Amino acid sequence: MAEKQRAYNYPDRLPLLKFFLKAEKIRKNPIPFHREFFNTYGDTFSVKLGRKKYIMLSRDKDVVQYILQKNHKNYYKSSIQTKYLSKYLGMGLLTANGPFWLRQRRLIQPAFHKKKMDSLVGLMQETIEKELYQLPTGCSTDVFPIMNQLAFNVVASSLFNLTVDEDTLKRLQTIIQEIQLFLVKEVRLPHKGWWFNLSGQVKKHLNLAEESRSIIGGVIEERKTSKEKHDDLLDMLLATRYEDTGEPMSTKQLIDEISILFVAGHETTANALAFTSYLLARDQDAQQRVFEEVDMAHEKTNNSLEQIKLLPFTRAVIDESMRLYPPAWITDRENLEDDTIGDYHIMKNTLVGVSFYELHRNPKYWKDPEEFQPERFLGERRKETTGVYFPFGAGPRMCIGMGFAIYEMVLAIAYLVKNYELSTSLEKPQLNPLITLKPVDLMIEFKNRKQ
């Protein structure tokens, strides 16, 4: 006798009418509403759309670990991430699923090996010093554009070393920013898709994407014919070979991967650096402690890589900043097959969202969750963060550039605090949760330190 199919059951449901009444405000800034709904309906809640479509949102560590780690093979990135992003960025690590993604990950992973990242530290340090050498002093300045420019140039110099002129890079940066802004519109306002097509906005941004691909393709072709060694990421990616065929990546695939590295690798870091600068400007004691630690590290060695190892408190400040303001603040997955998560039995194609922002502030897992306390990430206390802290995602799809980003952020914050005193009168930052969590008008005053 056939086994009777188990009935589907979902967590407490947010009424659809309530959801629709607040839909426009939620689109503009979902974060306050997520907090309200979690507090009302529990750490995982659901919304039913139509007869058979469910959305779940969670800040429960068991749910997060289950879909991202324990049963990740049944949970693919949703079409929201893959369809919209791949249209402009191509099919690479960030946008692919399944066997193709796994093949690409295995191919590219060695280029991000720790030893390879160590070799890029000199390029990073050079770019950081150039960008932060003369910041505006004696006035309040929005720190995000500064950090955005810095992070873009670090990715550019690490990818292409000195082989691309400044005007070309500026054009590439402009294109990437324009595409990202439009992407957010498409994702947030799907009901306006017809208008975006009719008004030519989709075509315009597809043309911009084509222009950026052409720029990157030109750099790749030039490098292929060059006999020089550049010791950058492009050299490393050109040297990679597929295990099964021994073949290199095609130029088209290289363009896809590099486009994604630019997008994923600079804005997330820029956000984290901006929020970290703000938190240090608010907490003068923590800032002083970073200054003293950096000063001591510089006394012991001139080697940037060795200095990074001597800056545990600086690293803890960055970790705590990414707890409070995770750049990748939310992610989602869709299950390929029916599944059971804890007490819930869910049908296939359920959209399961994970709010890292809320998980990182969930009072079940964090003491004084709204407080900036870098000490959480030092010594024995660091163990308390295991399983509830995911600034780079989790599982096999954890961010491939994590080591790169941490080096860059530690070097940038160390240089910033060594050379400037930071202060701010801003009580609470304004957030703009787009694809990444962006700050709005994060005003900081920089004052040269007496050397």
Short mmCIF file of C-alpha atoms in Angstrom, two decimals:
data_model
loop_
_atom_site.label_atom_id
_atom_site.label_comp_id
_atom_site.label_asym_id
_atom_site.label_seq_id
_atom_site.Cartn_x
_atom_site.Cartn_y
_atom_site.Cartn_z
CA MET A 1 0.00 0.00 0.00
CA ALA A 2 1.40 3.40 -1.01
CA GLU A 3 2.60 5.55 1.84
CA LYS A 4 0.25 8.45 2.50
CA GLN A 5 1.83 11.79 1.62
CA ARG A 6 2.56 13.91 4.67
CA ALA A 7 0.54 17.12 4.84
CA TYR A 8 2.44 20.36 4.34
CA ASN A 9 2.71 22.67 7.31
CA TYR A 10 4.36 26.06 7.54
CA PRO A 11 5.39 28.36 10.39
CA ASP A 12 3.06 31.10 11.69
CA ARG A 13 1.68 32.97 8.75
CA LEU A 14 1.82 36.69 8.09
CA PRO A 15 -1.65 37.56 6.68
CA LEU A 16 -1.41 38.33 2.97
CA LEU A 17 -3.58 41.45 3.31
CA LYS A 18 -1.26 42.85 5.99
CA PHE A 19 1.71 42.11 3.72
CA PHE A 20 0.12 43.85 0.72
CA LEU A 21 -0.98 46.89 2.71
CA LYS A 22 2.64 47.46 3.73
CA ALA A 23 4.19 46.24 0.46
CA GLU A 24 5.31 49.65 -0.83
CA LYS A 25 6.99 50.59 2.46
CA ILE A 26 8.55 47.12 2.72
CA ARG A 27 10.04 47.53 -0.77
CA LYS A 28 11.68 50.81 0.23
CA ASN A 29 13.20 49.42 3.44
CA PRO A 30 12.26 45.90 4.54
CA ILE A 31 14.44 45.85 7.70
CA PRO A 32 12.04 47.48 10.23
CA PHE A 33 9.19 45.29 8.96
CA HIS A 34 11.27 42.12 9.22
CA ARG A 35 11.95 42.99 12.87
CA GLU A 36 8.25 43.64 13.51
CA PHE A 37 7.17 40.37 11.83
CA PHE A 38 9.81 38.27 13.63
CA ASN A 39 8.76 39.72 16.96
CA THR A 40 5.08 39.03 16.19
CA TYR A 41 5.20 35.65 14.42
CA GLY A 42 8.45 34.06 15.68
CA ASP A 43 11.98 33.46 14.37
CA THR A 44 10.62 31.84 11.21
CA PHE A 45 7.38 32.99 9.59
CA SER A 46 5.68 32.46 6.26
CA VAL A 47 3.50 34.21 3.69
CA LYS A 48 1.20 32.33 1.30
CA LEU A 49 1.02 33.80 -2.20
CA GLY A 50 -1.75 32.27 -4.30
CA ARG A 51 -2.72 28.62 -4.01
CA LYS A 52 0.64 26.91 -3.97
CA LYS A 53 3.39 29.48 -3.49
CA TYR A 54 4.91 30.05 -0.08
CA ILE A 55 7.64 32.37 1.15
CA MET A 56 9.43 31.75 4.44
CA LEU A 57 11.77 34.16 6.23
CA SER A 58 14.02 33.05 9.09
CA ARG A 59 16.49 34.29 11.69
CA ASP A 60 16.66 30.88 13.37
CA LYS A 61 20.16 29.37 13.41
CA ASP A 62 18.91 25.80 12.88
CA VAL A 63 16.96 26.77 9.75
CA VAL A 64 19.93 28.77 8.41
CA GLN A 65 22.42 25.96 9.02
CA TYR A 66 20.04 23.41 7.49
CA ILE A 67 19.46 25.13 4.16
CA LEU A 68 22.98 26.56 3.70
CA GLN A 69 25.02 23.67 5.09
CA LYS A 70 23.35 20.41 6.15
CA ASN A 71 20.99 19.96 3.19
CA HIS A 72 22.40 22.55 0.78
CA LYS A 73 22.08 20.20 -2.22
CA ASN A 74 18.29 20.54 -2.05
CA TYR A 75 18.44 24.35 -1.91
CA TYR A 76 19.41 26.32 -5.01
CA LYS A 77 19.85 30.06 -5.25
CA SER A 78 16.48 31.46 -6.25
CA SER A 79 15.61 32.90 -9.63
CA ILE A 80 15.60 36.35 -7.97
CA GLN A 81 19.38 36.00 -7.63
CA THR A 82 20.14 33.96 -10.73
CA LYS A 83 17.72 35.34 -13.34
CA TYR A 84 18.15 39.07 -12.72
CA LEU A 85 21.86 39.08 -11.93
CA SER A 86 22.92 36.72 -14.73
CA LYS A 87 21.09 38.85 -17.30
CA TYR A 88 23.71 41.58 -16.77
CA LEU A 89 26.67 39.80 -15.18
CA GLY A 90 26.67 36.48 -17.02
CA MET A 91 26.76 32.98 -15.55
CA GLY A 92 29.49 32.66 -12.94
CA LEU A 93 30.06 31.74 -9.30
CA LEU A 94 27.48 34.17 -7.94
CA THR A 95 24.70 33.38 -10.42
CA ALA A 96 25.10 29.69 -11.32
CA ASN A 97 23.59 26.60 -9.64
CA GLY A 98 24.22 22.87 -9.64
CA PRO A 99 27.01 20.97 -11.44
CA PHE A 100 28.09 24.01 -13.51
CA TRP A 101 28.56 26.09 -10.35
CA LEU A 102 30.51 23.27 -8.67
CA ARG A 103 32.82 22.91 -11.68
CA GLN A 104 33.53 26.65 -11.68
CA ARG A 105 34.07 26.74 -7.92
CA ARG A 106 36.62 23.91 -8.10
CA LEU A 107 38.40 25.64 -10.96
CA ILE A 108 38.62 29.08 -9.35
CA GLN A 109 39.16 28.12 -5.69
CA PRO A 110 42.98 27.65 -6.06
CA ALA A 111 43.34 31.27 -7.29
CA PHE A 112 41.97 32.34 -3.89
CA HIS A 113 44.24 30.07 -1.87
CA LYS A 114 45.83 31.79 1.13
CA LYS A 115 49.31 31.80 -0.44
CA LYS A 116 47.96 33.49 -3.56
CA MET A 117 46.14 36.06 -1.42
CA ASP A 118 49.35 36.70 0.53
CA SER A 119 51.03 37.65 -2.75
CA LEU A 120 48.42 40.39 -3.37
CA VAL A 121 48.95 42.19 -0.05
CA GLY A 122 51.61 44.54 -1.50
CA LEU A 123 49.24 45.67 -4.27
CA MET A 124 46.46 46.19 -1.71
CA GLN A 125 48.63 48.25 0.63
CA GLU A 126 49.85 50.46 -2.22
CA THR A 127 46.28 51.19 -3.37
CA ILE A 128 45.04 51.86 0.18
CA GLU A 129 47.84 54.37 0.87
CA LYS A 130 47.17 56.13 -2.44
CA GLU A 131 43.41 56.40 -1.78
CA LEU A 132 43.52 57.38 1.91
CA TYR A 133 46.64 59.57 1.81
CA GLN A 134 44.84 62.92 1.73
CA LEU A 135 41.31 62.73 3.05
CA PRO A 136 39.31 65.95 3.52
CA THR A 137 39.89 67.20 7.07
CA GLY A 138 38.15 69.80 9.24
CA CYS A 139 34.70 69.08 7.82
CA SER A 140 32.08 66.33 7.90
CA THR A 141 32.42 63.96 4.94
CA ASP A 142 30.28 61.08 3.69
CA VAL A 143 32.61 58.12 4.20
CA PHE A 144 30.88 55.70 1.79
CA PRO A 145 32.03 57.26 -1.52
CA ILE A 146 35.61 57.27 -0.17
CA MET A 147 35.43 53.59 0.75
CA ASN A 148 33.61 52.71 -2.45
CA GLN A 149 36.38 54.24 -4.55
CA LEU A 150 39.01 52.55 -2.39
CA ALA A 151 37.41 49.09 -2.62
CA PHE A 152 36.87 49.38 -6.39
CA ASN A 153 40.51 50.35 -6.93
CA VAL A 154 41.77 47.52 -4.70
CA VAL A 155 39.79 44.98 -6.75
CA ALA A 156 40.94 46.61 -10.01
CA SER A 157 44.63 46.68 -9.04
CA SER A 158 44.50 43.12 -7.66
CA LEU A 159 42.76 41.84 -10.80
CA PHE A 160 44.58 43.83 -13.45
CA ASN A 161 47.65 45.21 -11.65
CA LEU A 162 48.81 48.16 -13.77
CA THR A 163 47.49 47.09 -17.17
CA VAL A 164 44.34 49.24 -17.37
CA ASP A 165 44.33 53.03 -17.66
CA GLU A 166 42.40 55.17 -15.20
CA ASP A 167 39.73 56.43 -17.65
CA THR A 168 38.82 52.85 -18.64
CA LEU A 169 38.51 51.86 -14.98
CA LYS A 170 36.33 54.91 -14.25
CA ARG A 171 34.03 53.95 -17.12
CA LEU A 172 33.83 50.37 -15.85
CA GLN A 173 32.96 51.62 -12.36
CA THR A 174 30.22 53.93 -13.69
CA ILE A 175 28.67 51.09 -15.70
CA ILE A 176 28.73 48.67 -12.75
CA GLN A 177 27.05 51.23 -10.46
CA GLU A 178 24.34 52.06 -13.00
CA ILE A 179 23.55 48.38 -13.60
CA GLN A 180 23.37 47.66 -9.86
CA LEU A 181 20.90 50.50 -9.24
CA PHE A 182 18.66 49.26 -12.05
CA LEU A 183 18.93 45.66 -10.86
CA VAL A 184 17.48 46.66 -7.49
CA LYS A 185 14.53 48.32 -9.25
CA GLU A 186 13.85 45.16 -11.28
CA VAL A 187 13.99 42.91 -8.21
CA ARG A 188 11.95 45.21 -5.95
CA LEU A 189 9.34 46.19 -8.55
CA PRO A 190 8.63 43.05 -10.61
CA HIS A 191 5.13 44.34 -11.46
CA LYS A 192 6.77 47.20 -13.39
CA GLY A 193 8.77 44.81 -15.62
CA TRP A 194 6.55 45.61 -18.62
CA TRP A 195 7.29 49.33 -18.21
CA PHE A 196 11.04 48.81 -17.87
CA ASN A 197 10.96 46.89 -21.17
CA LEU A 198 8.62 49.29 -22.96
CA SER A 199 10.53 52.40 -21.90
CA GLY A 200 13.83 50.95 -23.12
CA GLN A 201 15.44 50.80 -19.66
CA VAL A 202 16.18 47.07 -19.89
CA LYS A 203 17.76 47.49 -23.33
CA LYS A 204 19.84 50.45 -22.14
CA HIS A 205 21.27 48.47 -19.22
CA LEU A 206 21.88 45.36 -21.33
CA ASN A 207 23.90 47.60 -23.69
CA LEU A 208 25.87 48.93 -20.71
CA ALA A 209 26.57 45.35 -19.61
CA GLU A 210 27.79 44.59 -23.13
CA GLU A 211 30.12 47.60 -23.00
CA SER A 212 31.62 46.45 -19.69
CA ARG A 213 32.08 42.93 -21.08
CA SER A 214 33.85 44.42 -24.08
CA ILE A 215 36.23 46.40 -21.82
CA ILE A 216 37.06 43.31 -19.73
CA GLY A 217 37.39 41.15 -22.86
CA GLY A 218 39.89 43.61 -24.33
CA VAL A 219 42.04 43.44 -21.19
CA ILE A 220 41.96 39.61 -21.27
CA GLU A 221 42.96 39.40 -24.94
CA GLU A 222 45.78 41.89 -24.39
CA ARG A 223 47.04 39.88 -21.42
CA LYS A 224 46.91 36.60 -23.37
CA THR A 225 49.34 37.98 -25.94
CA SER A 226 51.58 39.59 -23.31
CA LYS A 227 54.74 37.81 -22.25
CA GLU A 228 55.02 39.75 -18.97
CA LYS A 229 54.16 38.37 -15.51
CA HIS A 230 51.82 40.58 -13.51
CA ASP A 231 51.26 38.47 -10.37
CA ASP A 232 47.61 39.52 -10.18
CA LEU A 233 44.29 37.68 -10.12
CA LEU A 234 43.94 37.77 -13.89
CA ASP A 235 47.24 35.91 -14.28
CA MET A 236 46.01 33.36 -11.73
CA LEU A 237 42.64 32.90 -13.48
CA LEU A 238 44.31 32.54 -16.89
CA ALA A 239 46.54 29.80 -15.46
CA THR A 240 43.64 27.69 -14.10
CA ARG A 241 42.71 24.44 -15.84
CA TYR A 242 39.61 22.22 -15.59
CA GLU A 243 40.43 18.91 -13.87
CA ASP A 244 38.53 16.75 -16.36
CA THR A 245 39.74 18.29 -19.63
CA GLY A 246 42.93 20.19 -18.78
CA GLU A 247 41.42 23.11 -20.71
CA PRO A 248 41.51 26.77 -19.55
CA MET A 249 38.39 28.91 -19.09
CA SER A 250 36.98 30.36 -22.31
CA THR A 251 37.27 34.15 -22.73
CA LYS A 252 33.47 34.41 -22.33
CA GLN A 253 33.56 32.52 -19.03
CA LEU A 254 36.50 34.61 -17.81
CA ILE A 255 34.52 37.77 -18.58
CA ASP A 256 31.54 36.40 -16.60
CA GLU A 257 33.70 35.55 -13.58
CA ILE A 258 35.60 38.87 -13.62
CA SER A 259 32.35 40.87 -13.96
CA ILE A 260 31.04 39.08 -10.88
CA LEU A 261 34.32 39.58 -8.95
CA PHE A 262 34.05 43.33 -9.58
CA VAL A 263 30.46 43.53 -8.38
CA ALA A 264 30.66 41.10 -5.47
CA GLY A 265 34.16 42.14 -4.45
CA HIS A 266 33.95 45.88 -4.12
CA GLU A 267 30.58 47.09 -2.86
CA THR A 268 30.31 44.62 0.03
CA THR A 269 33.79 45.63 1.23
CA ALA A 270 33.01 49.34 0.76
CA ASN A 271 29.90 48.97 2.93
CA ALA A 272 31.80 47.12 5.66
CA LEU A 273 34.62 49.69 5.69
CA ALA A 274 32.15 52.59 5.86
CA PHE A 275 30.22 51.09 8.79
CA THR A 276 33.45 50.14 10.60
CA SER A 277 34.76 53.72 10.23
CA TYR A 278 31.47 55.02 11.65
CA LEU A 279 31.50 52.64 14.63
CA LEU A 280 35.08 53.63 15.48
CA ALA A 281 34.17 57.31 15.15
CA ARG A 282 31.36 56.66 17.69
CA ASP A 283 33.54 54.65 20.09
CA GLN A 284 36.68 56.61 20.93
CA ASP A 285 37.98 53.93 23.34
CA ALA A 286 37.86 51.24 20.66
CA GLN A 287 39.49 53.66 18.19
CA GLN A 288 42.32 54.37 20.63
CA ARG A 289 42.85 50.66 21.18
CA VAL A 290 43.10 50.07 17.41
CA PHE A 291 45.57 52.98 17.14
CA GLU A 292 47.80 51.55 19.87
CA GLU A 293 47.67 48.04 18.38
CA VAL A 294 48.56 49.32 14.90
CA ASP A 295 51.37 51.49 16.31
CA MET A 296 52.85 48.47 18.10
CA ALA A 297 52.58 46.28 14.98
CA HIS A 298 54.41 48.94 12.91
CA GLU A 299 57.18 49.11 15.50
CA LYS A 300 57.71 45.35 15.24
CA THR A 301 57.71 44.97 11.44
CA ASN A 302 57.40 46.82 8.12
CA ASN A 303 55.92 43.77 6.42
CA SER A 304 52.17 44.32 5.76
CA LEU A 305 51.38 40.60 5.91
CA GLU A 306 53.14 40.23 9.26
CA GLN A 307 51.37 43.35 10.57
CA ILE A 308 47.95 41.83 9.79
CA LYS A 309 48.77 38.92 12.11
CA LEU A 310 49.55 41.37 14.91
CA LEU A 311 46.14 43.12 14.74
CA PRO A 312 43.60 40.83 16.48
CA PHE A 313 41.58 43.69 18.01
CA THR A 314 41.40 45.52 14.66
CA ARG A 315 40.07 42.32 13.10
CA ALA A 316 37.56 41.94 15.99
CA VAL A 317 36.30 45.50 15.33
CA ILE A 318 35.67 44.58 11.67
CA ASP A 319 33.96 41.31 12.66
CA GLU A 320 31.66 43.14 15.09
CA SER A 321 30.90 45.78 12.46
CA MET A 322 29.84 43.02 10.02
CA ARG A 323 27.69 41.47 12.75
CA LEU A 324 25.75 44.69 13.22
CA TYR A 325 25.76 45.68 9.54
CA PRO A 326 26.36 42.58 7.39
CA PRO A 327 27.00 43.76 3.80
CA ALA A 328 25.30 40.62 2.43
CA TRP A 329 22.37 41.19 4.76
CA ILE A 330 19.93 38.66 3.26
CA THR A 331 19.97 35.63 0.99
CA ASP A 332 17.40 33.18 -0.32
CA ARG A 333 17.08 29.63 -1.61
CA GLU A 334 14.40 27.47 -3.27
CA ASN A 335 14.08 23.77 -2.47
CA LEU A 336 14.23 21.34 -5.39
CA GLU A 337 12.18 18.70 -3.54
CA ASP A 338 9.67 18.65 -0.68
CA ASP A 339 11.53 18.84 2.61
CA THR A 340 11.19 18.84 6.40
CA ILE A 341 12.90 21.60 8.36
CA GLY A 342 12.42 21.04 12.08
CA ASP A 343 8.64 21.00 12.66
CA TYR A 344 7.78 22.23 9.16
CA HIS A 345 7.08 20.11 6.09
CA ILE A 346 7.41 22.34 3.02
CA MET A 347 6.58 21.79 -0.62
CA LYS A 348 9.19 22.13 -3.35
CA ASN A 349 9.86 25.59 -4.80
CA THR A 350 9.24 27.31 -1.47
CA LEU A 351 11.26 30.52 -1.35
CA VAL A 352 13.22 30.46 1.93
CA GLY A 353 14.83 33.75 2.90
CA VAL A 354 17.54 34.12 5.54
CA SER A 355 18.01 37.48 7.24
CA PHE A 356 21.64 37.57 8.39
CA TYR A 357 20.93 41.07 9.69
CA GLU A 358 18.29 39.70 12.08
CA LEU A 359 20.18 36.50 12.91
CA HIS A 360 23.17 38.62 13.95
CA ARG A 361 20.91 40.63 16.30
CA ASN A 362 18.72 37.80 17.56
CA PRO A 363 18.61 38.14 21.40
CA LYS A 364 18.39 34.33 21.68
CA TYR A 365 22.00 34.06 20.51
CA TRP A 366 23.61 37.40 21.39
CA LYS A 367 23.92 39.26 24.70
CA ASP A 368 23.22 42.99 24.24
CA PRO A 369 22.74 42.40 20.48
CA GLU A 370 22.36 46.08 19.57
CA GLU A 371 25.63 47.06 21.32
CA PHE A 372 29.00 47.44 19.54
CA GLN A 373 31.31 45.07 21.47
CA PRO A 374 34.38 43.93 19.48
CA GLU A 375 35.46 41.77 22.46
CA ARG A 376 32.86 39.18 21.37
CA PHE A 377 35.37 38.13 18.70
CA LEU A 378 38.44 37.79 20.92
CA GLY A 379 39.81 34.72 22.71
CA GLU A 380 37.35 32.27 24.25
CA ARG A 381 34.35 34.52 23.54
CA ARG A 382 34.76 33.94 19.81
CA LYS A 383 33.37 30.41 20.31
CA GLU A 384 30.00 31.96 21.23
CA THR A 385 29.67 33.30 17.67
CA THR A 386 30.00 29.87 15.99
CA GLY A 387 26.90 28.87 14.08
CA VAL A 388 25.18 32.25 14.45
CA TYR A 389 27.59 34.55 12.55
CA PHE A 390 27.65 34.46 8.75
CA PRO A 391 29.03 37.70 7.24
CA PHE A 392 30.31 35.74 4.22
CA GLY A 393 27.46 33.25 3.98
CA ALA A 394 27.91 29.58 4.92
CA GLY A 395 28.40 26.12 3.48
CA PRO A 396 29.89 25.33 0.07
CA ARG A 397 28.70 28.69 -1.31
CA MET A 398 30.54 30.71 1.31
CA CYS A 399 32.13 33.77 -0.32
CA ILE A 400 35.25 32.70 -2.23
CA GLY A 401 36.85 36.12 -1.65
CA MET A 402 36.61 36.08 2.16
CA GLY A 403 40.39 35.98 2.73
CA PHE A 404 40.92 38.77 0.19
CA ALA A 405 38.25 40.96 1.83
CA ILE A 406 39.59 40.47 5.36
CA TYR A 407 43.16 41.39 4.34
CA GLU A 408 41.89 44.49 2.56
CA MET A 409 39.68 45.62 5.45
CA VAL A 410 42.32 45.10 8.17
CA LEU A 411 44.93 47.00 6.11
CA ALA A 412 42.51 49.84 5.31
CA ILE A 413 41.25 50.34 8.88
CA ALA A 414 44.81 50.10 10.24
CA TYR A 415 46.02 52.80 7.81
CA LEU A 416 42.97 54.99 8.44
CA VAL A 417 43.25 54.97 12.25
CA LYS A 418 47.04 55.29 12.22
CA ASN A 419 46.80 58.51 10.19
CA TYR A 420 43.48 60.08 11.22
CA GLU A 421 41.31 60.66 14.27
CA LEU A 422 37.69 59.86 13.43
CA SER A 423 34.66 61.51 15.01
CA THR A 424 30.95 61.83 14.25
CA SER A 425 27.83 63.43 15.71
CA LEU A 426 25.59 60.89 13.95
CA GLU A 427 23.56 58.92 16.50
CA LYS A 428 22.29 56.15 14.24
CA PRO A 429 23.13 55.36 10.61
CA GLN A 430 20.45 55.41 7.96
CA LEU A 431 20.32 52.14 6.01
CA ASN A 432 19.50 51.43 2.40
CA PRO A 433 19.07 47.65 2.09
CA LEU A 434 19.59 47.02 -1.63
CA ILE A 435 21.30 43.87 -2.91
CA THR A 436 23.85 44.77 -0.24
CA LEU A 437 23.32 46.79 2.95
CA LYS A 438 24.36 50.34 2.07
CA PRO A 439 24.76 53.31 4.41
CA VAL A 440 23.16 56.67 3.57
CA ASP A 441 24.97 59.95 4.38
CA LEU A 442 27.39 58.39 6.86
CA MET A 443 29.05 61.65 7.89
CA ILE A 444 32.45 61.46 9.61
CA GLU A 445 35.07 64.08 10.44
CA PHE A 446 38.72 63.19 9.82
CA LYS A 447 41.54 64.93 11.64
CA ASN A 448 45.22 64.35 10.81
CA ARG A 449 47.11 62.69 13.64
CA LYS A 450 50.34 64.39 14.65
CA GLN A 451 53.04 62.06 13.43
#
